[in-house]
Amino acid sequence: MDSIDKLLAELKTEYTEPKTTPPQNNLTPIKLISPTIKSDISIDNLLSEVQADLAENKTEYIQTNPTKPQNRLSPIQFVHSPDPKSDVFVNNLLADVQADILAKDAAIALQKQEELTQEKIRQEKLQVKQKAALQKSAEQWLDQLDPLSSEGIWFEKFAEGYPNKLLAAIDYLQTK
């Protein structure tokens, strides 16, 4: 509340005392308060007048002095106007959260891809193992097969469509 009282006192002295030098700031002058101010005007009324005048002239001031304000008073923060710094902060925070979510999604997708690759490798190894076991059992079966038995004669006719007897035996044992 002290800063508001100081501000009002400065404004009151600025506009009630005659000035010999022109103002050095580039602000558009706000409504002058007549030197015959009565002491019964409340601080709240004066503050609301100043805020209203400032709100009216704020756009014009920003357009005429976009980069370098020469105002020695601190700007008045309005309760209803959003703080642009907080918007930037919120936007940056949202961008960080979104980046984190995207990074986590990418990590999950990469992990799933690695799991699929590992599963594929495991399946291929299992197939190679099964094929080797089947080939071994086909070789044993061929060693035990009597070529003059009815099964041996049938197998000879069956193996005619294959490049070699081992492949025919593997195929036969898979279906058996």
Short mmCIF file of C-alpha atoms in Angstrom, two decimals:
data_model
loop_
_atom_site.label_atom_id
_atom_site.label_comp_id
_atom_site.label_asym_id
_atom_site.label_seq_id
_atom_site.Cartn_x
_atom_site.Cartn_y
_atom_site.Cartn_z
CA MET A 1 0.00 0.00 0.00
CA ASP A 2 3.02 2.30 0.56
CA SER A 3 3.95 2.19 -3.10
CA ILE A 4 0.43 3.23 -4.10
CA ASP A 5 0.51 6.09 -1.60
CA LYS A 6 3.89 7.20 -2.95
CA LEU A 7 2.61 7.01 -6.49
CA LEU A 8 -0.46 9.04 -5.65
CA ALA A 9 1.60 11.61 -3.78
CA GLU A 10 3.97 11.96 -6.74
CA LEU A 11 1.07 12.32 -9.14
CA LYS A 12 -0.58 14.87 -6.90
CA THR A 13 2.58 16.96 -6.58
CA GLU A 14 3.35 16.60 -10.26
CA TYR A 15 0.02 17.98 -11.37
CA THR A 16 -0.64 20.49 -8.61
CA GLU A 17 2.75 22.26 -8.61
CA PRO A 18 3.59 24.40 -11.64
CA LYS A 19 6.48 23.09 -13.65
CA THR A 20 9.20 25.17 -15.21
CA THR A 21 10.57 22.44 -17.47
CA PRO A 22 8.53 20.33 -19.88
CA PRO A 23 8.12 16.65 -19.00
CA GLN A 24 10.98 14.47 -20.22
CA ASN A 25 8.94 11.38 -20.84
CA ASN A 26 7.14 10.59 -24.06
CA LEU A 27 3.91 9.59 -22.35
CA THR A 28 0.69 11.04 -23.53
CA PRO A 29 -0.49 13.24 -20.73
CA ILE A 30 -3.26 11.78 -18.69
CA LYS A 31 -6.16 13.84 -17.46
CA LEU A 32 -4.84 16.66 -15.33
CA ILE A 33 -6.23 17.03 -11.89
CA SER A 34 -7.16 20.60 -11.15
CA PRO A 35 -5.07 22.37 -8.52
CA THR A 36 -8.18 22.96 -6.48
CA ILE A 37 -8.46 19.35 -5.31
CA LYS A 38 -10.32 19.02 -2.11
CA SER A 39 -8.87 16.80 0.58
CA ASP A 40 -12.04 14.78 0.86
CA ILE A 41 -11.37 12.91 -2.45
CA SER A 42 -10.54 9.40 -1.45
CA ILE A 43 -7.39 7.65 -2.54
CA ASP A 44 -9.44 4.90 -4.18
CA ASN A 45 -11.27 7.34 -6.44
CA LEU A 46 -8.01 8.97 -7.47
CA LEU A 47 -6.38 5.63 -8.12
CA SER A 48 -9.29 4.41 -10.21
CA GLU A 49 -9.16 7.63 -12.26
CA VAL A 50 -5.45 7.20 -12.86
CA GLN A 51 -5.90 3.55 -13.79
CA ALA A 52 -8.73 4.37 -16.19
CA ASP A 53 -6.70 7.13 -17.85
CA LEU A 54 -3.68 4.88 -18.05
CA ALA A 55 -5.75 2.09 -19.59
CA GLU A 56 -7.06 4.52 -22.23
CA ASN A 57 -3.61 5.82 -23.09
CA LYS A 58 -1.68 2.57 -22.74
CA THR A 59 -2.11 1.47 -26.36
CA GLU A 60 -1.13 4.88 -27.71
CA TYR A 61 1.92 5.00 -25.47
CA ILE A 62 3.06 1.55 -26.57
CA GLN A 63 2.67 2.51 -30.22
CA THR A 64 4.66 5.72 -29.87
CA ASN A 65 7.35 4.24 -27.59
CA PRO A 66 7.69 0.57 -28.42
CA THR A 67 11.26 0.05 -27.22
CA LYS A 68 12.43 2.60 -24.71
CA PRO A 69 10.05 4.01 -22.13
CA GLN A 70 11.47 7.02 -20.26
CA ASN A 71 8.99 6.70 -17.45
CA ARG A 72 10.46 6.91 -13.96
CA LEU A 73 7.37 5.39 -12.37
CA SER A 74 6.85 1.67 -12.28
CA PRO A 75 3.98 0.49 -14.48
CA ILE A 76 0.69 -0.27 -12.81
CA GLN A 77 -0.29 -3.91 -12.99
CA PHE A 78 -3.97 -4.43 -13.62
CA VAL A 79 -5.60 -7.38 -11.93
CA HIS A 80 -7.67 -8.30 -14.98
CA SER A 81 -4.86 -8.15 -17.56
CA PRO A 82 -2.77 -11.32 -17.98
CA ASP A 83 0.95 -11.12 -17.38
CA PRO A 84 2.69 -11.78 -20.70
CA LYS A 85 5.67 -13.29 -18.87
CA SER A 86 3.41 -15.88 -17.27
CA ASP A 87 2.00 -16.78 -20.70
CA VAL A 88 5.52 -17.31 -21.98
CA PHE A 89 6.34 -19.37 -18.91
CA VAL A 90 3.20 -21.48 -19.32
CA ASN A 91 3.90 -21.95 -23.03
CA ASN A 92 7.49 -22.98 -22.30
CA LEU A 93 6.30 -25.33 -19.58
CA LEU A 94 3.74 -26.90 -21.93
CA ALA A 95 6.38 -27.27 -24.63
CA ASP A 96 8.69 -29.00 -22.13
CA VAL A 97 5.93 -31.36 -21.02
CA GLN A 98 5.05 -32.13 -24.63
CA ALA A 99 8.70 -32.79 -25.44
CA ASP A 100 8.95 -35.12 -22.43
CA ILE A 101 5.85 -37.02 -23.52
CA LEU A 102 7.16 -37.33 -27.07
CA ALA A 103 10.54 -38.54 -25.77
CA LYS A 104 8.84 -41.13 -23.55
CA ASP A 105 6.65 -42.28 -26.45
CA ALA A 106 9.72 -42.60 -28.66
CA ALA A 107 11.53 -44.57 -25.95
CA ILE A 108 8.54 -46.90 -25.55
CA ALA A 109 8.31 -47.39 -29.32
CA LEU A 110 12.03 -48.12 -29.51
CA GLN A 111 11.75 -50.60 -26.64
CA LYS A 112 8.84 -52.38 -28.36
CA GLN A 113 10.81 -52.51 -31.62
CA GLU A 114 13.79 -54.00 -29.80
CA GLU A 115 11.53 -56.57 -28.12
CA LEU A 116 10.06 -57.55 -31.49
CA THR A 117 13.53 -57.88 -32.96
CA GLN A 118 14.67 -60.04 -30.04
CA GLU A 119 11.56 -62.23 -30.37
CA LYS A 120 12.20 -62.65 -34.11
CA ILE A 121 15.81 -63.65 -33.45
CA ARG A 122 14.65 -66.12 -30.79
CA GLN A 123 12.11 -67.64 -33.17
CA GLU A 124 14.74 -67.99 -35.91
CA LYS A 125 17.14 -69.71 -33.50
CA LEU A 126 14.35 -72.05 -32.39
CA GLN A 127 13.54 -72.93 -36.02
CA VAL A 128 17.22 -73.64 -36.76
CA LYS A 129 17.40 -75.86 -33.68
CA GLN A 130 14.23 -77.72 -34.67
CA LYS A 131 15.48 -78.18 -38.23
CA ALA A 132 18.79 -79.57 -36.97
CA ALA A 133 16.98 -81.97 -34.64
CA LEU A 134 14.64 -83.06 -37.45
CA GLN A 135 17.58 -83.57 -39.80
CA LYS A 136 19.36 -85.71 -37.20
CA SER A 137 16.28 -87.86 -36.64
CA ALA A 138 15.78 -88.16 -40.46
CA GLU A 139 19.37 -89.38 -40.84
CA GLN A 140 18.83 -91.97 -38.08
CA TRP A 141 15.56 -93.09 -39.68
CA LEU A 142 17.25 -93.49 -43.07
CA ASP A 143 20.03 -95.57 -41.46
CA GLN A 144 17.48 -97.91 -39.91
CA LEU A 145 15.27 -98.18 -43.02
CA ASP A 146 15.46 -101.50 -44.82
CA PRO A 147 15.35 -100.68 -48.55
CA LEU A 148 13.77 -104.08 -49.38
CA SER A 149 10.91 -103.77 -46.86
CA SER A 150 7.50 -102.54 -47.95
CA GLU A 151 8.20 -99.20 -46.21
CA GLY A 152 11.62 -98.99 -47.91
CA ILE A 153 10.12 -99.64 -51.37
CA TRP A 154 7.36 -97.09 -50.72
CA PHE A 155 9.92 -94.52 -49.55
CA GLU A 156 12.03 -95.04 -52.70
CA LYS A 157 9.00 -94.10 -54.85
CA PHE A 158 8.20 -91.15 -52.47
CA ALA A 159 11.81 -89.84 -52.63
CA GLU A 160 11.83 -89.70 -56.46
CA GLY A 161 10.28 -86.18 -56.38
CA TYR A 162 13.01 -84.78 -54.06
CA PRO A 163 16.60 -83.73 -54.86
CA ASN A 164 17.95 -86.19 -52.25
CA LYS A 165 16.68 -88.82 -49.84
CA LEU A 166 17.47 -86.73 -46.72
CA LEU A 167 15.06 -83.97 -47.78
CA ALA A 168 12.41 -86.60 -48.55
CA ALA A 169 12.93 -88.19 -45.12
CA ILE A 170 12.67 -84.79 -43.37
CA ASP A 171 9.44 -84.02 -45.19
CA TYR A 172 8.05 -87.47 -44.44
CA LEU A 173 8.92 -87.27 -40.73
CA GLN A 174 7.35 -83.80 -40.44
CA THR A 175 4.02 -85.12 -41.68
CA LYS A 176 4.21 -88.28 -39.65
#
